[in-house]
Tab-separated table of C-alpha atoms and ligand atoms in Angstrom:
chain	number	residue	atom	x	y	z
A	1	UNK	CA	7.331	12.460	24.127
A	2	UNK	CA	4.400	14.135	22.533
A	3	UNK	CA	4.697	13.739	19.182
A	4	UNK	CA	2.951	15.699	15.998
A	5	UNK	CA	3.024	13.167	13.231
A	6	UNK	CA	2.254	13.858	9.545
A	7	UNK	CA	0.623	10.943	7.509
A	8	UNK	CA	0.335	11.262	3.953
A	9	UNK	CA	-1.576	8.919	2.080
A	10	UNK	CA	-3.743	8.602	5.160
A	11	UNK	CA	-6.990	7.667	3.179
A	12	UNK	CA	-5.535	5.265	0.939
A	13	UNK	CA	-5.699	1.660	1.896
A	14	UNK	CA	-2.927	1.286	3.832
A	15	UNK	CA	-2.582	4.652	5.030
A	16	UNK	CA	-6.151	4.819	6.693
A	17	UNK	CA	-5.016	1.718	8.564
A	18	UNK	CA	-1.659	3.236	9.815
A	19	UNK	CA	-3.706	6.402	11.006
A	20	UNK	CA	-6.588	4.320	12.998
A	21	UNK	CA	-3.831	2.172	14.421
A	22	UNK	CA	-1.570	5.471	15.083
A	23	UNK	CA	-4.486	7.281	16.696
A	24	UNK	CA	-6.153	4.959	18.672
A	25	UNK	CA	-3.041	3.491	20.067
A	26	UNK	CA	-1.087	7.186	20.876
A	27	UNK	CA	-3.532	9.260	22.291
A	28	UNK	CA	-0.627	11.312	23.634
A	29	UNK	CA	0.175	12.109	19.735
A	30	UNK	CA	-2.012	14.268	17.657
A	31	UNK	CA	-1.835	12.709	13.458
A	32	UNK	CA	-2.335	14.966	10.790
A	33	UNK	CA	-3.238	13.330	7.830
A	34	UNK	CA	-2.645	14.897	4.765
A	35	UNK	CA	-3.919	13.429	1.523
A	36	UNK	CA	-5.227	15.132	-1.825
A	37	UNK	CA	-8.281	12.874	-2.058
A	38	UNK	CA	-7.584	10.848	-5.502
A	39	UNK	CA	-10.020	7.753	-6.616
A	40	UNK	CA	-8.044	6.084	-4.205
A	41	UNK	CA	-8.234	8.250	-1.367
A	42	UNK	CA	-11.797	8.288	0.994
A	43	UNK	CA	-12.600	9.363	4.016
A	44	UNK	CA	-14.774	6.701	4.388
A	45	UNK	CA	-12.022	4.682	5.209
A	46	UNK	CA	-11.904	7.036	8.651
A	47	UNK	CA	-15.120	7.298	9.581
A	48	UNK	CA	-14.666	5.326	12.886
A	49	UNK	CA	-11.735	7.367	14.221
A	50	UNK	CA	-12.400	10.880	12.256
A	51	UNK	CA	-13.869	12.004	16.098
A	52	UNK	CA	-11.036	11.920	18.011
A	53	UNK	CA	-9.499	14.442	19.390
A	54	UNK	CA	-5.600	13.588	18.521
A	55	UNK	CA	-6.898	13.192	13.995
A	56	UNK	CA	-6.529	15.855	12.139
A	57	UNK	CA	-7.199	15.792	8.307
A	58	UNK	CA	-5.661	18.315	6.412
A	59	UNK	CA	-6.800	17.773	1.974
A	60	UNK	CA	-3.070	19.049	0.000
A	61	UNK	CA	-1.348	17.537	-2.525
A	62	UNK	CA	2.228	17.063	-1.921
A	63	UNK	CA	2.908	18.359	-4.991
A	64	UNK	CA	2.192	22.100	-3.065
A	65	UNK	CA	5.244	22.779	-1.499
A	66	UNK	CA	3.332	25.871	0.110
A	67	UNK	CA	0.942	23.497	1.732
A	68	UNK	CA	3.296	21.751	3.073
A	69	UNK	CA	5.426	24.179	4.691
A	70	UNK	CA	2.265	25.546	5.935
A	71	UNK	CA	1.209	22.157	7.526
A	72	UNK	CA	4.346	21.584	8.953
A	73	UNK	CA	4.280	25.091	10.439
A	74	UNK	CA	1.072	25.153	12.204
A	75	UNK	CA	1.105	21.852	13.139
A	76	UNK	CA	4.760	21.585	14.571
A	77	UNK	CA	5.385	18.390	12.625
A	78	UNK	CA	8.023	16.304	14.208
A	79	UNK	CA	8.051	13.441	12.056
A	80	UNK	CA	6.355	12.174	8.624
A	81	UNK	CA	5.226	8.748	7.793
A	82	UNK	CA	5.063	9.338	4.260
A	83	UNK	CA	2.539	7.136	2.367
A	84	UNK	CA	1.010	9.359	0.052
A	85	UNK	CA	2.092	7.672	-3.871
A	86	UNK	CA	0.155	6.216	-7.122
A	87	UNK	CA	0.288	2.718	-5.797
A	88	UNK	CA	-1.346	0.589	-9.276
A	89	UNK	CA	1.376	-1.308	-11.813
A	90	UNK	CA	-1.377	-0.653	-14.549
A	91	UNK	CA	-1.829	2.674	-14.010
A	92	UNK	CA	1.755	3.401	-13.981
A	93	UNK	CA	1.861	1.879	-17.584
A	94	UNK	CA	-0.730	3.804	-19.169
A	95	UNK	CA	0.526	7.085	-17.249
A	96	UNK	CA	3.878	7.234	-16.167
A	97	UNK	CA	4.455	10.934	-15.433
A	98	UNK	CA	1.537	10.651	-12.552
A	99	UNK	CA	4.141	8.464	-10.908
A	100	UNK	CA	6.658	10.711	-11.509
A	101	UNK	CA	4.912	13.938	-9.927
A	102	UNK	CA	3.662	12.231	-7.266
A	103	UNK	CA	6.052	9.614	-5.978
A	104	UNK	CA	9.319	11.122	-7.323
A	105	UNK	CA	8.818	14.837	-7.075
A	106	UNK	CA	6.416	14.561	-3.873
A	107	UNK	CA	8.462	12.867	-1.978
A	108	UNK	CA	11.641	15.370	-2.853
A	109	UNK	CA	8.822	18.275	-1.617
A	110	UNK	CA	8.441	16.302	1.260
A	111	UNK	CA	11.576	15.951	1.958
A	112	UNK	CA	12.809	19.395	1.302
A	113	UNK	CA	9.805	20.682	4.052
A	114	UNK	CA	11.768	18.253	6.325
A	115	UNK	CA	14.737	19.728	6.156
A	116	UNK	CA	13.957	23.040	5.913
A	117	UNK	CA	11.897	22.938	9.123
A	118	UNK	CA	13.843	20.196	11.330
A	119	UNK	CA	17.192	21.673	10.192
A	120	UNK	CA	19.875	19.405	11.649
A	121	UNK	CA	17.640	18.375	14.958
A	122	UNK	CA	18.201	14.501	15.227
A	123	UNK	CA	14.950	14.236	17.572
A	124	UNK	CA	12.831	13.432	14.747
A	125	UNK	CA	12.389	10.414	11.555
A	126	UNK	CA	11.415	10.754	8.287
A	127	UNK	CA	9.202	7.085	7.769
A	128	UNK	CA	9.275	6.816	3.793
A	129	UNK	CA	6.843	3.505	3.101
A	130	UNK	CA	7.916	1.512	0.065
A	131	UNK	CA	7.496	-1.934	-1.973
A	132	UNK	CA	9.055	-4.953	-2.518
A	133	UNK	CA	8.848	-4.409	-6.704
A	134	UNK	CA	12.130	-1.907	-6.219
A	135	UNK	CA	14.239	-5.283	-6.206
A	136	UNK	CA	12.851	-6.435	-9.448
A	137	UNK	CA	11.649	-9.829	-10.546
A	138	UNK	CA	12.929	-13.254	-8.997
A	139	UNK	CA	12.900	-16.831	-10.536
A	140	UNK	CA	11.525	-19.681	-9.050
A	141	UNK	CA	13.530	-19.709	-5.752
A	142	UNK	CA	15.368	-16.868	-3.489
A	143	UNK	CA	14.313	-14.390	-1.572
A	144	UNK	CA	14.583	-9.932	-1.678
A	145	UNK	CA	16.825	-9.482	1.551
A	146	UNK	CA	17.426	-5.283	2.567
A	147	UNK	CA	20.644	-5.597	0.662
A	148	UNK	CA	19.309	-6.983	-2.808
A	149	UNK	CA	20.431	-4.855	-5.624
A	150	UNK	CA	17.233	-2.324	-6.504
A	151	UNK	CA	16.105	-3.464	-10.330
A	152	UNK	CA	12.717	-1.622	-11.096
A	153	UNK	CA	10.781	-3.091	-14.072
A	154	UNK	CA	7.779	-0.895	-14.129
A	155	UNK	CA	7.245	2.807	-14.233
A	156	UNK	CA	5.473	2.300	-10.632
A	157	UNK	CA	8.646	0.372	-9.194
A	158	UNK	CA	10.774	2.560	-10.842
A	159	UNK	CA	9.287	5.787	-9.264
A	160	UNK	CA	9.086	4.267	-6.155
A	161	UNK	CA	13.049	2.905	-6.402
A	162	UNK	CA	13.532	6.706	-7.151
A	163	UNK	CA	12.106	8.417	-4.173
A	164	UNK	CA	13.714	5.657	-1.647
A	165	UNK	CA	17.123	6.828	-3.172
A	166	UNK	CA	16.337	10.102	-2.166
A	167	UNK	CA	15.562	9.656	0.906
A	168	UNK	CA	18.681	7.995	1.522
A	169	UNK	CA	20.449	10.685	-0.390
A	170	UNK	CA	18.921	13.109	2.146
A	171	UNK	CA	20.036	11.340	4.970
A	172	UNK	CA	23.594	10.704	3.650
A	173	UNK	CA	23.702	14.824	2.268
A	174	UNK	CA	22.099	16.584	5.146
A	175	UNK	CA	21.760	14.221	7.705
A	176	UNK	CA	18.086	14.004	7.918
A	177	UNK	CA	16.381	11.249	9.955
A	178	UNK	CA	14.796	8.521	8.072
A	179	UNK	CA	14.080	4.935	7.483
A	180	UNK	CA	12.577	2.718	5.080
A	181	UNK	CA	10.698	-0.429	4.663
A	182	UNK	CA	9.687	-2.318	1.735
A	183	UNK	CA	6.475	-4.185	2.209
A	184	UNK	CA	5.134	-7.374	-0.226
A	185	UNK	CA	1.731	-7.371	-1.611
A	186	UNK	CA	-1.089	-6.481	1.546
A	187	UNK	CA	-4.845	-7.289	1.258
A	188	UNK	CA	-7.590	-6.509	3.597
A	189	UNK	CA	-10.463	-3.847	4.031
A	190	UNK	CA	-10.649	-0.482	2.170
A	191	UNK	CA	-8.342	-1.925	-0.598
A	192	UNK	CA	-9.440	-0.504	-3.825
A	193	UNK	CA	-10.692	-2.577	-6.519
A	194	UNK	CA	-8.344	-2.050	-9.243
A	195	UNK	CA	-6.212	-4.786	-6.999
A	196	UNK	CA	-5.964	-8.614	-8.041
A	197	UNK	CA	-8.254	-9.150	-4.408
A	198	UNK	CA	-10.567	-6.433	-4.067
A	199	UNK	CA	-10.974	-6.894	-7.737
A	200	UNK	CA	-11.898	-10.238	-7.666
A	201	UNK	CA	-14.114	-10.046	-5.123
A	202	UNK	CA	-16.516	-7.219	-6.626
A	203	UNK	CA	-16.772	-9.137	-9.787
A	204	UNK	CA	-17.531	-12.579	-8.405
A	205	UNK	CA	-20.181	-10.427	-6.257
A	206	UNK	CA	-21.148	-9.169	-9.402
A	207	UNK	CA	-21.176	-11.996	-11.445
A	208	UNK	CA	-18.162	-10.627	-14.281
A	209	UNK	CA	-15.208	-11.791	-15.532
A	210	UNK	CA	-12.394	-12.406	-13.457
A	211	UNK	CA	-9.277	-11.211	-15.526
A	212	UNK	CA	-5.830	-13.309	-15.109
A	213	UNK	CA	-3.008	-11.881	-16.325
A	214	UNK	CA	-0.629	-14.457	-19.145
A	215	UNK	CA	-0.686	-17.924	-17.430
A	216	UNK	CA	-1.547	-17.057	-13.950
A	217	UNK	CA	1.448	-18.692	-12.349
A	218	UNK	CA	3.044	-15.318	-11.792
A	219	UNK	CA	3.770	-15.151	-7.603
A	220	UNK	CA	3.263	-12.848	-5.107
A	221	UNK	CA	3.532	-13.183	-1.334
A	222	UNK	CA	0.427	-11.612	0.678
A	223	UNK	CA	0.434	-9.678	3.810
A	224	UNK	CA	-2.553	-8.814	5.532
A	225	UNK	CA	-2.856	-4.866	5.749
A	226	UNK	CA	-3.585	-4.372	9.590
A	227	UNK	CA	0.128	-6.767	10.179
A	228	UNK	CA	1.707	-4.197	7.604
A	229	UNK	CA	0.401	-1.343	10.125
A	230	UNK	CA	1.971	-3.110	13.306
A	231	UNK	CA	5.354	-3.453	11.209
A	232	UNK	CA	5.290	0.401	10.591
A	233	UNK	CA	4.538	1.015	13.756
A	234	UNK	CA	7.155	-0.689	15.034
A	235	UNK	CA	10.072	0.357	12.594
A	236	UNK	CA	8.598	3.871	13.690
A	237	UNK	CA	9.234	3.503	17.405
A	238	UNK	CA	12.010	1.260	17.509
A	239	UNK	CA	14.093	1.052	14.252
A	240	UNK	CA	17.402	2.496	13.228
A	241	UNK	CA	17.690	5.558	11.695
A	242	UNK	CA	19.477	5.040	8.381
A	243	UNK	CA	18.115	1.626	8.343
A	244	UNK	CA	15.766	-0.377	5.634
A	245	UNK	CA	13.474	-2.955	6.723
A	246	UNK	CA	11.650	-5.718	4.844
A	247	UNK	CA	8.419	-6.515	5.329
A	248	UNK	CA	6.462	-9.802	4.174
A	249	UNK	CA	3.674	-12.580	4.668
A	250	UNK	CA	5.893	-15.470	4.095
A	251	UNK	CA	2.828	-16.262	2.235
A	252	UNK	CA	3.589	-16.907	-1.386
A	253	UNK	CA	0.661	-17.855	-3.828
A	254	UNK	CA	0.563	-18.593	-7.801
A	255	UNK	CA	-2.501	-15.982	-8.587
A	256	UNK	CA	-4.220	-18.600	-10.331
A	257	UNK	CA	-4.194	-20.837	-7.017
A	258	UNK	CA	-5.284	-17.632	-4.580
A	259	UNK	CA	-8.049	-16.785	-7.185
A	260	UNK	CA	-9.216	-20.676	-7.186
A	261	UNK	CA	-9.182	-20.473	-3.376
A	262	UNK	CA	-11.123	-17.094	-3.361
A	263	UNK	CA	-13.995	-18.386	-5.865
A	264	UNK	CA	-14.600	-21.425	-3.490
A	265	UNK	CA	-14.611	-19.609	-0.134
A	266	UNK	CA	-16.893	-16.577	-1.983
A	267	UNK	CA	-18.806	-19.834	-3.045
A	268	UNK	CA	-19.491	-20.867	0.326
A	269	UNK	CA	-20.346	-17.259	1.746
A	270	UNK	CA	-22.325	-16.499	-1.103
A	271	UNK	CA	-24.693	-19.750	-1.101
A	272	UNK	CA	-23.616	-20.764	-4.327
A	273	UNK	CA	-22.955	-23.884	-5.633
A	274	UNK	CA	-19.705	-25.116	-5.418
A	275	UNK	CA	-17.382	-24.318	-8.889
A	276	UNK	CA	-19.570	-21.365	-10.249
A	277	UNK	CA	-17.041	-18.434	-9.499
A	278	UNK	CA	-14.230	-20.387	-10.846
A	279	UNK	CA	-16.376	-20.301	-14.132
A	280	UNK	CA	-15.974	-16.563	-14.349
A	281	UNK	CA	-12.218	-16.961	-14.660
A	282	UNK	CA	-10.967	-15.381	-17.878
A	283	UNK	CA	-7.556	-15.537	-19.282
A	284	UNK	CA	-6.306	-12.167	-20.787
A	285	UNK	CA	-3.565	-10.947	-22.610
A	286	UNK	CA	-0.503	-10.310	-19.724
A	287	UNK	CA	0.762	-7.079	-18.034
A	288	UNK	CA	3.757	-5.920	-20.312
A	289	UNK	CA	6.922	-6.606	-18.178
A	290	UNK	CA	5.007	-8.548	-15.421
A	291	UNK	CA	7.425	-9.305	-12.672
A	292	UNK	CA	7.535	-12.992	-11.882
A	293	UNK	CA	7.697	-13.316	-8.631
A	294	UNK	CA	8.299	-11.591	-5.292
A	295	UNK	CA	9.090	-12.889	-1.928
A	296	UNK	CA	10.324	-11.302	0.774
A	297	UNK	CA	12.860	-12.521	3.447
A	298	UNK	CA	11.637	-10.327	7.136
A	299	UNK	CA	14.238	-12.071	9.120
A	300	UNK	CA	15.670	-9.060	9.503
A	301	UNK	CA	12.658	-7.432	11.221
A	302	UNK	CA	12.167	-10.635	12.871
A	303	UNK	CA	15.435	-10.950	14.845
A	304	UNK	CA	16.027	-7.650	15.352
A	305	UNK	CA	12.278	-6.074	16.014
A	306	UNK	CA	10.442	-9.098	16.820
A	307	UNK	CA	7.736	-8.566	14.536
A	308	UNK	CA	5.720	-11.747	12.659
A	309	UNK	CA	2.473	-11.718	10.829
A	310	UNK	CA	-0.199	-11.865	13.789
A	311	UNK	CA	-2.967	-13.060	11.206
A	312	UNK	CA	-3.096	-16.136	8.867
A	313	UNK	CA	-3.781	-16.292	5.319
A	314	UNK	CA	-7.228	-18.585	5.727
A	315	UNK	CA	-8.417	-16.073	8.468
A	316	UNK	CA	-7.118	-12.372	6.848
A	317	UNK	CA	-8.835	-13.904	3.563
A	318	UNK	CA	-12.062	-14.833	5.035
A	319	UNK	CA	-12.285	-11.492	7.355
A	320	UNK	CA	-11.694	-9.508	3.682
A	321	UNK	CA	-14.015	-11.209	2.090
A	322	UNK	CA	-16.805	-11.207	5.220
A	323	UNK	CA	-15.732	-7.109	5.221
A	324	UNK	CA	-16.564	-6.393	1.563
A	325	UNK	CA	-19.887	-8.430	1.812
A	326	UNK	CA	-20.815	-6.532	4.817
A	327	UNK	CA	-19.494	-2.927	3.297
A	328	UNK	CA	-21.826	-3.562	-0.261
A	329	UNK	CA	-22.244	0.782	0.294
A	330	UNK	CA	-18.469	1.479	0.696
A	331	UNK	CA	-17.845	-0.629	-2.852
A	332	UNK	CA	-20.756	0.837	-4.660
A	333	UNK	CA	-19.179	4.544	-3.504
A	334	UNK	CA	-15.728	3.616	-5.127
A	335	UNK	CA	-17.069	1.660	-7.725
A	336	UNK	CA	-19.533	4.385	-9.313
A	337	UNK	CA	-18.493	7.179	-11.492
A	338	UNK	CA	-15.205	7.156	-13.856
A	339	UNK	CA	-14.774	3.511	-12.388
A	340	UNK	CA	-16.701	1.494	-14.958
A	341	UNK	CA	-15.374	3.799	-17.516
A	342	UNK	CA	-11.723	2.977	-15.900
A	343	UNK	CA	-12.741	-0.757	-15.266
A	344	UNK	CA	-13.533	-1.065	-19.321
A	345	UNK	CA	-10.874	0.231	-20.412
A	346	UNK	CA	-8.399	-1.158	-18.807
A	347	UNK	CA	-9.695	-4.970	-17.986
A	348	UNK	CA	-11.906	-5.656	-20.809
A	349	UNK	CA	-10.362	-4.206	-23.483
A	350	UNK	CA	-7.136	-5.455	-22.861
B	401	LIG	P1	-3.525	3.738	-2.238
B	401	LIG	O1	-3.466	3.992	-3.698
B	401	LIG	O2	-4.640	2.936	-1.677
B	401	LIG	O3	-3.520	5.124	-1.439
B	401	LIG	C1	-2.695	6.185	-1.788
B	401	LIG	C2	-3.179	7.412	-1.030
B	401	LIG	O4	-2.314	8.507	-1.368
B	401	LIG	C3	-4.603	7.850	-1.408
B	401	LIG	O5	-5.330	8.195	-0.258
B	401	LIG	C4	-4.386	9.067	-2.294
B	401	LIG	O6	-5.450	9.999	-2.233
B	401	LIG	C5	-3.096	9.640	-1.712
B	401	LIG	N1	-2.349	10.434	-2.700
B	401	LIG	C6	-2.020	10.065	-3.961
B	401	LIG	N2	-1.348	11.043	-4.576
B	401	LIG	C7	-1.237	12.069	-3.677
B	401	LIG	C8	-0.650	13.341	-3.711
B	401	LIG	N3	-0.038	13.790	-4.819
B	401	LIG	N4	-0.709	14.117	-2.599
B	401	LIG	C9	-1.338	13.669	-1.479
B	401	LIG	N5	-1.936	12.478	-1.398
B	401	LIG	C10	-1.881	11.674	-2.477
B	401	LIG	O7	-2.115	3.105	-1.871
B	401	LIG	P2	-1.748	1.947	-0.830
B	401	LIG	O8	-1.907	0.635	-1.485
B	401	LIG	O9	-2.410	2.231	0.450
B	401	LIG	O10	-0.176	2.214	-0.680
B	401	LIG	C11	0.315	3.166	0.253
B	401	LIG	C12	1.837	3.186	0.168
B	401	LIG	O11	2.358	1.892	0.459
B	401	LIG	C13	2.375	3.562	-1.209
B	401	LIG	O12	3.501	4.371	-1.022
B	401	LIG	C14	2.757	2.221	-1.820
B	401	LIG	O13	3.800	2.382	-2.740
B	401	LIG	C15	3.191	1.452	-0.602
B	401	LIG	N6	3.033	-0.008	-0.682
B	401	LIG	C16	1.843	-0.554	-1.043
B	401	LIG	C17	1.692	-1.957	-1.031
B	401	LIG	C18	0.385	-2.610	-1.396
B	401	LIG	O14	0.333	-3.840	-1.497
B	401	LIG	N7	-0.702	-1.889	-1.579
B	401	LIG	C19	2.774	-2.761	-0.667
B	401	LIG	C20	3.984	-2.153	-0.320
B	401	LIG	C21	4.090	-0.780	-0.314
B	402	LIG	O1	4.469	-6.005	-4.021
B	402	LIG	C1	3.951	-4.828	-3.498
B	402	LIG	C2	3.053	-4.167	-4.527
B	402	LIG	O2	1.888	-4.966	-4.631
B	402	LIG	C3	2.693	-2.733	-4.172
B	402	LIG	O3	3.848	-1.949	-4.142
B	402	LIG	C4	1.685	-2.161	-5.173
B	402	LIG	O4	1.287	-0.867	-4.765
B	402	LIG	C5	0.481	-3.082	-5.203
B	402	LIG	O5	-0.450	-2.614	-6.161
B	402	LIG	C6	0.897	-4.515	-5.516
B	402	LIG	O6	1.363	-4.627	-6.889
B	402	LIG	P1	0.988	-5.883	-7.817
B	402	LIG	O7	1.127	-5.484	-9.229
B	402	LIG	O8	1.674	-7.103	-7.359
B	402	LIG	O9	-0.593	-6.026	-7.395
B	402	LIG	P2	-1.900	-6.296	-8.261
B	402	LIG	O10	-2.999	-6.559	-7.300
B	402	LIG	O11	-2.109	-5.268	-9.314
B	402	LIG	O12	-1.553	-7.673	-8.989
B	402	LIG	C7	-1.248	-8.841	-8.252
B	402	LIG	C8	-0.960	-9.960	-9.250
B	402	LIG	O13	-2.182	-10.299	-9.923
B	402	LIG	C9	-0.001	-9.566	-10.353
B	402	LIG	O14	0.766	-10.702	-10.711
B	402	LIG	C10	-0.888	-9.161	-11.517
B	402	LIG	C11	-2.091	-10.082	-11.349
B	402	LIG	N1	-3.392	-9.541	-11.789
B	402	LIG	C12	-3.773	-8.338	-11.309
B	402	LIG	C13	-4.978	-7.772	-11.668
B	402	LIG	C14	-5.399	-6.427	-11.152
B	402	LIG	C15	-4.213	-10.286	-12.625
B	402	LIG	O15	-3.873	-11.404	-13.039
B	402	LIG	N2	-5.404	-9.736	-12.988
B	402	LIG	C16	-5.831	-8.505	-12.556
B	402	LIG	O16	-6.938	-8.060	-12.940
């Protein structure tokens, strides 16, 4: 079937990777992306795919319920993959209502257009992308499985736990198509750097201090972005409706250890000597109400989808760090206006 599917978020870091991959792979279905452009949205991120005939780019803030019924309406929409959020933990603490416009109220908007135009036509899915943070904070062992009780510890988890329980409350109420999956921590190209990655590698390019967070042994468990795409992609075409998927690297890393590792391979690239990076390390005051640790178990989407990460930590790490070296424009684009004032305030005066 031909299909007409909205993207929101679509220049963000993920989203621009879900649109190349939707685009280039479907040419039978035209993508609208729709995305208001913040810091963390570029069309940059496009610029490869922004010819083809089946992309569309339409700028509106899902906040405008007008613009969205109007998108929806000349486009024909039959089905949303609904990235579009405030995606940074530190933002969320200095500004919590952002989070709640955008990822709480947007998504209702969203969600309302849905209805309104698809009625009670079964033919179409409502893809809401979340995070693994909604289950909260484990200890040193265990795993988030689909059917983990949701605990939110930050205003960004918390928004996001928010808008997946309305989407399910819109496909309990009125029946509207949807799914969910909640994805662990990605990396790769276009990732903006606010990130622990992205970060780290513009200031060891830069020579500046590389901030930890507390004692560094905090875990997360990495997922290179273009995988995260082929999971979407998948759920889209071949989950169940109703149905929540995890998605994760089985990759699990003590910061302090993945920001050791990215120092020495940044080392090598770079020509330096061996141990300078790891001198820029800096140990600052910790993220109030910084979640542990977070690991995902995908055996769900494994037995039932098929899916696995296609690309290994050693190689996804390497090709980031190769694409930021080669990209040196793209970083000094993102990086220049309210960024340093941004980057001060929140990293160095911490
Ligand atoms: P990002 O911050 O890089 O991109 C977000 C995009 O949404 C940007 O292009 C921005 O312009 C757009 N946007 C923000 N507010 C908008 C609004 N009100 N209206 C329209 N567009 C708006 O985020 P990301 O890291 O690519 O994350 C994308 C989604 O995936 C988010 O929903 C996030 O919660 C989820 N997620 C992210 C990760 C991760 O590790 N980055 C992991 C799991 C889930
Ligand atoms: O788990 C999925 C989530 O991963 C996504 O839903 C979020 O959108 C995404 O931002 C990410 O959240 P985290 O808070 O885990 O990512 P971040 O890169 O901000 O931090 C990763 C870890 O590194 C975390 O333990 C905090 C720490 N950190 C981060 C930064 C930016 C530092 O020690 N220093 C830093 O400067």
């Amino acid at each position: 079937m031909e299909k007409k599917i909205l993207i929101t978020g679509g220049a963000g870091f993920i989203g621009s990777h879900v649109v190349r991959l939707f685009v280039t792979k479907n040419p039978n279905y035209t993508i609208i992306n729709l995305d208001t452009l913040t810091y963390a949205g570029n069309l940059e991120n496009l610029k490869d795919i922004e010819h083809c005939t089946n992309y569309k780019f339409v700028k509106a803030n899902i906040l405008d319920a007008e613009a969205l019924s109007k998108t929806f309406k000349e486009y024909q929409i039959t089905d949303v993959i609904h990235l579009a959020a405030e995606s940074h933990v530190d933002r969320s603490i200095h500004s919590p209502l952002d989070f709640v416009y955008t990822n709480i109220v947007g998504t209702v908007n969203l969600l309302n257009t849905a209805k309104q135009y698809w009625g009670s036509e079964q033919n179409h899915l409502f893809y809401h992308v979340s995070t693994d943070e909604v289950y909260g904070s484990l200890g040193e062992t265990g795993f988030f499985t689909e059917t983990t009780p949701y605990d939110p510890r930050s205003p960004y988890s918390a928004s996001k736990a928010s808008s997946d329980h309305f989407v399910r409350a819109y496909h309990e109420t009125y029946n509207i198509p949807t799914v969910i999956s909640n994805c662990s921590n990605n990396y790769g190209p276009n990732h903006f750097p606010e990130k622990l990655i992205p970060l780290f590698i513009n200031n060891i390019i830069e020579r500046k201090p590389l901030p930890v967070y507390g004692d560094g042994k905090y875990t997360r468990d990495w997922l290179y972005v273009k995988d995260h795409a082929i999971a979407i992609d998948l759920i889209f075409h071949k989950g169940k409706k109703g149905d929540t998927y995890n998605i994760g690297g089985f990759n699990e890393w003590k910061n302090i250890d993945l920001v050791k590792l990215l120092c020495k391979l940044m080392d090598k690239k770079l020509g330096r000597d061996e141990g300078e990076s790891e001198q820029l390390i800096t140990y600052v005051k910790d993220r109030p109400g910084h979640d542990r640790r977070y690991a995902i178990d995908a055996t769900k989407l494994n037995k039932e989808l098929g899916w696995q990460p296609s690309v290994s930590f050693e190689e996804g790490l390497s090709a980031t760090i190769d694409w930021y070296l080669d990209n040196t424009d793209w970083l000094k684009n993102v990086t220049s206006g309210d960024y340093q004032q941004y980057y001060t305030s929140m990293y160095l005066n911490r």
